[in-house]
PDB file of C-alpha atoms in Angstrom:
ATOM      1  CA  UNK A   1     -67.411 -83.712  69.640  1.00 94.00           C
ATOM      2  CA  UNK A   2     -64.896 -86.511  70.064  1.00 97.00           C
ATOM      3  CA  UNK A   3     -61.640 -85.678  68.274  1.00 98.00           C
ATOM      4  CA  UNK A   4     -58.199 -87.161  67.927  1.00 98.00           C
ATOM      5  CA  UNK A   5     -55.579 -84.541  68.741  1.00 98.00           C
ATOM      6  CA  UNK A   6     -52.183 -85.393  67.299  1.00 98.00           C
ATOM      7  CA  UNK A   7     -49.139 -83.356  68.316  1.00 98.00           C
ATOM      8  CA  UNK A   8     -45.751 -84.002  66.725  1.00 98.00           C
ATOM      9  CA  UNK A   9     -42.982 -82.288  68.647  1.00 97.00           C
ATOM     10  CA  UNK A  10     -39.967 -80.595  67.096  1.00 96.00           C
ATOM     11  CA  UNK A  11     -36.987 -82.801  68.035  1.00 96.00           C
ATOM     12  CA  UNK A  12     -34.667 -79.995  69.139  1.00 96.00           C
ATOM     13  CA  UNK A  13     -37.360 -78.270  71.221  1.00 95.00           C
ATOM     14  CA  UNK A  14     -38.538 -81.538  72.768  1.00 96.00           C
ATOM     15  CA  UNK A  15     -34.952 -82.574  73.597  1.00 96.00           C
ATOM     16  CA  UNK A  16     -34.622 -79.279  75.437  1.00 96.00           C
ATOM     17  CA  UNK A  17     -38.014 -79.859  77.081  1.00 95.00           C
ATOM     18  CA  UNK A  18     -36.895 -83.233  78.372  1.00 95.00           C
ATOM     19  CA  UNK A  19     -33.644 -81.779  79.750  1.00 97.00           C
ATOM     20  CA  UNK A  20     -35.391 -78.899  81.544  1.00 97.00           C
ATOM     21  CA  UNK A  21     -38.498 -80.853  82.582  1.00 95.00           C
ATOM     22  CA  UNK A  22     -40.977 -78.794  80.500  1.00 94.00           C
ATOM     23  CA  UNK A  23     -42.152 -81.634  78.232  1.00 94.00           C
ATOM     24  CA  UNK A  24     -43.321 -83.995  80.997  1.00 95.00           C
ATOM     25  CA  UNK A  25     -44.828 -80.982  82.785  1.00 94.00           C
ATOM     26  CA  UNK A  26     -46.799 -79.922  79.683  1.00 92.00           C
ATOM     27  CA  UNK A  27     -48.059 -83.460  79.091  1.00 94.00           C
ATOM     28  CA  UNK A  28     -49.180 -83.854  82.719  1.00 95.00           C
ATOM     29  CA  UNK A  29     -50.926 -80.455  82.720  1.00 94.00           C
ATOM     30  CA  UNK A  30     -52.590 -81.223  79.381  1.00 93.00           C
ATOM     31  CA  UNK A  31     -53.858 -84.628  80.495  1.00 94.00           C
ATOM     32  CA  UNK A  32     -55.064 -83.221  83.831  1.00 96.00           C
ATOM     33  CA  UNK A  33     -56.893 -80.376  82.052  1.00 94.00           C
ATOM     34  CA  UNK A  34     -58.338 -82.172  78.999  1.00 94.00           C
ATOM     35  CA  UNK A  35     -59.051 -85.506  80.700  1.00 96.00           C
ATOM     36  CA  UNK A  36     -58.644 -87.490  77.468  1.00 97.00           C
ATOM     37  CA  UNK A  37     -60.617 -90.653  76.876  1.00 96.00           C
ATOM     38  CA  UNK A  38     -57.315 -92.170  75.721  1.00 97.00           C
ATOM     39  CA  UNK A  39     -53.699 -90.971  75.539  1.00 97.00           C
ATOM     40  CA  UNK A  40     -50.907 -92.594  73.535  1.00 98.00           C
ATOM     41  CA  UNK A  41     -47.282 -91.638  72.975  1.00 97.00           C
ATOM     42  CA  UNK A  42     -44.700 -92.848  70.488  1.00 98.00           C
ATOM     43  CA  UNK A  43     -42.612 -92.011  67.434  1.00 97.00           C
ATOM     44  CA  UNK A  44     -44.148 -91.026  64.106  1.00 97.00           C
ATOM     45  CA  UNK A  45     -42.312 -89.607  61.098  1.00 95.00           C
ATOM     46  CA  UNK A  46     -39.155 -89.409  63.236  1.00 95.00           C
ATOM     47  CA  UNK A  47     -40.824 -87.156  65.827  1.00 96.00           C
ATOM     48  CA  UNK A  48     -42.022 -87.619  69.372  1.00 97.00           C
ATOM     49  CA  UNK A  49     -45.791 -87.757  69.003  1.00 98.00           C
ATOM     50  CA  UNK A  50     -48.811 -87.857  71.264  1.00 97.00           C
ATOM     51  CA  UNK A  51     -52.349 -88.848  70.347  1.00 98.00           C
ATOM     52  CA  UNK A  52     -55.160 -87.765  72.645  1.00 98.00           C
ATOM     53  CA  UNK A  53     -58.822 -88.650  72.205  1.00 98.00           C
ATOM     54  CA  UNK A  54     -60.631 -85.659  73.677  1.00 97.00           C
ATOM     55  CA  UNK A  55     -64.071 -84.076  73.753  1.00 96.00           C
ATOM     56  CA  UNK A  56     -64.214 -80.572  72.275  1.00 95.00           C
ATOM     57  CA  UNK A  57     -67.396 -78.789  73.311  1.00 95.00           C
ATOM     58  CA  UNK A  58     -66.926 -76.020  70.736  1.00 95.00           C
ATOM     59  CA  UNK A  59     -64.559 -75.141  67.899  1.00 94.00           C
ATOM     60  CA  UNK A  60     -63.400 -72.185  69.997  1.00 96.00           C
ATOM     61  CA  UNK A  61     -61.686 -74.783  72.228  1.00 96.00           C
ATOM     62  CA  UNK A  62     -59.122 -75.460  69.494  1.00 97.00           C
ATOM     63  CA  UNK A  63     -56.817 -72.440  70.073  1.00 97.00           C
ATOM     64  CA  UNK A  64     -56.342 -72.872  73.840  1.00 96.00           C
ATOM     65  CA  UNK A  65     -55.922 -76.627  73.391  1.00 96.00           C
ATOM     66  CA  UNK A  66     -53.308 -76.387  70.631  1.00 97.00           C
ATOM     67  CA  UNK A  67     -51.398 -73.268  71.664  1.00 96.00           C
ATOM     68  CA  UNK A  68     -49.221 -74.804  74.418  1.00 94.00           C
ATOM     69  CA  UNK A  69     -47.951 -77.406  71.932  1.00 95.00           C
ATOM     70  CA  UNK A  70     -47.207 -74.726  69.323  1.00 96.00           C
ATOM     71  CA  UNK A  71     -45.646 -72.205  71.679  1.00 95.00           C
ATOM     72  CA  UNK A  72     -43.490 -74.482  73.804  1.00 93.00           C
ATOM     73  CA  UNK A  73     -42.406 -77.187  71.371  1.00 95.00           C
ATOM     74  CA  UNK A  74     -42.971 -75.974  67.786  1.00 96.00           C
ATOM     75  CA  UNK A  75     -45.337 -78.938  67.429  1.00 97.00           C
ATOM     76  CA  UNK A  76     -47.407 -79.806  64.408  1.00 98.00           C
ATOM     77  CA  UNK A  77     -50.949 -80.181  65.739  1.00 98.00           C
ATOM     78  CA  UNK A  78     -53.984 -81.682  64.050  1.00 98.00           C
ATOM     79  CA  UNK A  79     -57.562 -82.360  65.108  1.00 98.00           C
ATOM     80  CA  UNK A  80     -59.523 -85.171  63.449  1.00 98.00           C
ATOM     81  CA  UNK A  81     -63.167 -85.961  64.231  1.00 97.00           C
ATOM     82  CA  UNK A  82     -63.451 -89.601  65.364  1.00 98.00           C
ATOM     83  CA  UNK A  83     -66.190 -91.977  66.546  1.00 96.00           C
ATOM     84  CA  UNK A  84     -66.315 -94.948  68.823  1.00 94.00           C
ATOM     85  CA  UNK A  85     -68.380 -98.010  67.854  1.00 95.00           C
ATOM     86  CA  UNK A  86     -71.521 -96.649  69.531  1.00 95.00           C
ATOM     87  CA  UNK A  87     -71.221 -93.331  67.657  1.00 95.00           C
ATOM     88  CA  UNK A  88     -70.783 -95.176  64.374  1.00 95.00           C
ATOM     89  CA  UNK A  89     -73.845 -97.341  64.953  1.00 96.00           C
ATOM     90  CA  UNK A  90     -75.912 -94.283  65.895  1.00 95.00           C
ATOM     91  CA  UNK A  91     -74.785 -92.484  62.738  1.00 95.00           C
ATOM     92  CA  UNK A  92     -75.365 -95.470  60.470  1.00 96.00           C
ATOM     93  CA  UNK A  93     -78.872 -95.923  61.856  1.00 96.00           C
ATOM     94  CA  UNK A  94     -79.769 -92.457  60.577  1.00 95.00           C
ATOM     95  CA  UNK A  95     -78.789 -93.201  56.960  1.00 95.00           C
ATOM     96  CA  UNK A  96     -81.775 -93.846  54.739  1.00 86.00           C
TER      97      UNK A  96
END
Protein backbone atom coordinates (compact mmCIF):
# COMPACT_ATOMS: atom_id res chain seq x y z
CA UNK A 1 0.00 0.00 0.00
CA UNK A 2 1.27 3.45 -0.90
CA UNK A 3 1.61 5.62 2.21
CA UNK A 4 2.92 9.03 3.09
CA UNK A 5 5.37 8.77 5.97
CA UNK A 6 5.83 12.07 7.78
CA UNK A 7 8.59 12.42 10.37
CA UNK A 8 8.95 15.62 12.40
CA UNK A 9 12.27 15.73 14.20
CA UNK A 10 12.81 17.08 17.70
CA UNK A 11 14.85 20.29 17.23
CA UNK A 12 17.41 19.61 19.96
CA UNK A 13 17.98 16.01 18.86
CA UNK A 14 18.17 16.95 15.18
CA UNK A 15 20.61 19.81 15.92
CA UNK A 16 22.80 17.24 17.64
CA UNK A 17 22.30 14.86 14.70
CA UNK A 18 23.48 17.49 12.26
CA UNK A 19 26.56 18.27 14.38
CA UNK A 20 27.56 14.61 14.73
CA UNK A 21 26.51 13.53 11.23
CA UNK A 22 23.76 11.11 12.37
CA UNK A 23 20.82 12.93 10.74
CA UNK A 24 22.17 12.90 7.17
CA UNK A 25 23.32 9.31 7.75
CA UNK A 26 19.84 8.21 8.90
CA UNK A 27 18.16 9.94 5.96
CA UNK A 28 20.54 8.35 3.44
CA UNK A 29 20.12 4.88 4.98
CA UNK A 30 16.34 5.30 5.08
CA UNK A 31 16.10 6.41 1.45
CA UNK A 32 18.46 3.63 0.32
CA UNK A 33 16.43 1.02 2.24
CA UNK A 34 12.84 2.20 1.58
CA UNK A 35 13.40 3.45 -1.98
CA UNK A 36 10.62 6.05 -1.73
CA UNK A 37 8.62 7.05 -4.77
CA UNK A 38 9.17 10.64 -3.62
CA UNK A 39 11.11 12.31 -0.79
CA UNK A 40 10.66 15.89 0.41
CA UNK A 41 12.25 17.85 3.24
CA UNK A 42 11.35 21.16 4.84
CA UNK A 43 10.02 22.92 7.92
CA UNK A 44 6.57 22.24 9.35
CA UNK A 45 5.23 23.43 12.70
CA UNK A 46 8.72 24.76 13.52
CA UNK A 47 10.33 21.33 13.09
CA UNK A 48 12.60 19.76 10.52
CA UNK A 49 10.28 17.44 8.63
CA UNK A 50 10.57 14.79 5.95
CA UNK A 51 7.79 13.36 3.81
CA UNK A 52 8.38 10.05 2.08
CA UNK A 53 5.95 8.32 -0.26
CA UNK A 54 6.67 4.64 0.29
CA UNK A 55 5.15 1.23 -0.40
CA UNK A 56 4.35 -0.78 2.73
CA UNK A 57 3.80 -4.44 1.89
CA UNK A 58 2.30 -5.21 5.31
CA UNK A 59 1.31 -3.35 8.47
CA UNK A 60 4.11 -5.21 10.25
CA UNK A 61 6.50 -2.98 8.25
CA UNK A 62 5.46 0.03 10.34
CA UNK A 63 7.61 -0.64 13.46
CA UNK A 64 10.95 -1.18 11.68
CA UNK A 65 10.24 1.78 9.39
CA UNK A 66 9.35 4.21 12.18
CA UNK A 67 11.68 3.07 14.96
CA UNK A 68 14.90 4.73 13.73
CA UNK A 69 13.11 8.10 13.64
CA UNK A 70 11.72 7.58 17.16
CA UNK A 71 14.88 6.21 18.72
CA UNK A 72 17.46 8.55 17.23
CA UNK A 73 15.60 11.84 16.95
CA UNK A 74 12.48 11.74 19.16
CA UNK A 75 10.50 12.26 15.95
CA UNK A 76 6.75 12.38 15.62
CA UNK A 77 5.94 9.85 12.90
CA UNK A 78 2.71 9.34 11.00
CA UNK A 79 1.60 7.08 8.17
CA UNK A 80 -1.23 8.17 5.87
CA UNK A 81 -2.62 6.02 3.05
CA UNK A 82 -2.35 7.94 -0.24
CA UNK A 83 -3.16 7.35 -3.92
CA UNK A 84 -1.76 8.58 -7.17
CA UNK A 85 -4.10 9.56 -10.02
CA UNK A 86 -4.16 6.02 -11.43
CA UNK A 87 -5.08 4.55 -8.03
CA UNK A 88 -7.87 7.09 -7.64
CA UNK A 89 -9.32 6.32 -11.06
CA UNK A 90 -9.17 2.58 -10.36
CA UNK A 91 -10.95 3.08 -7.03
CA UNK A 92 -13.60 5.40 -8.46
CA UNK A 93 -14.35 2.93 -11.24
CA UNK A 94 -15.39 0.38 -8.63
CA UNK A 95 -18.01 2.64 -7.01
CA UNK A 96 -21.53 1.75 -8.02
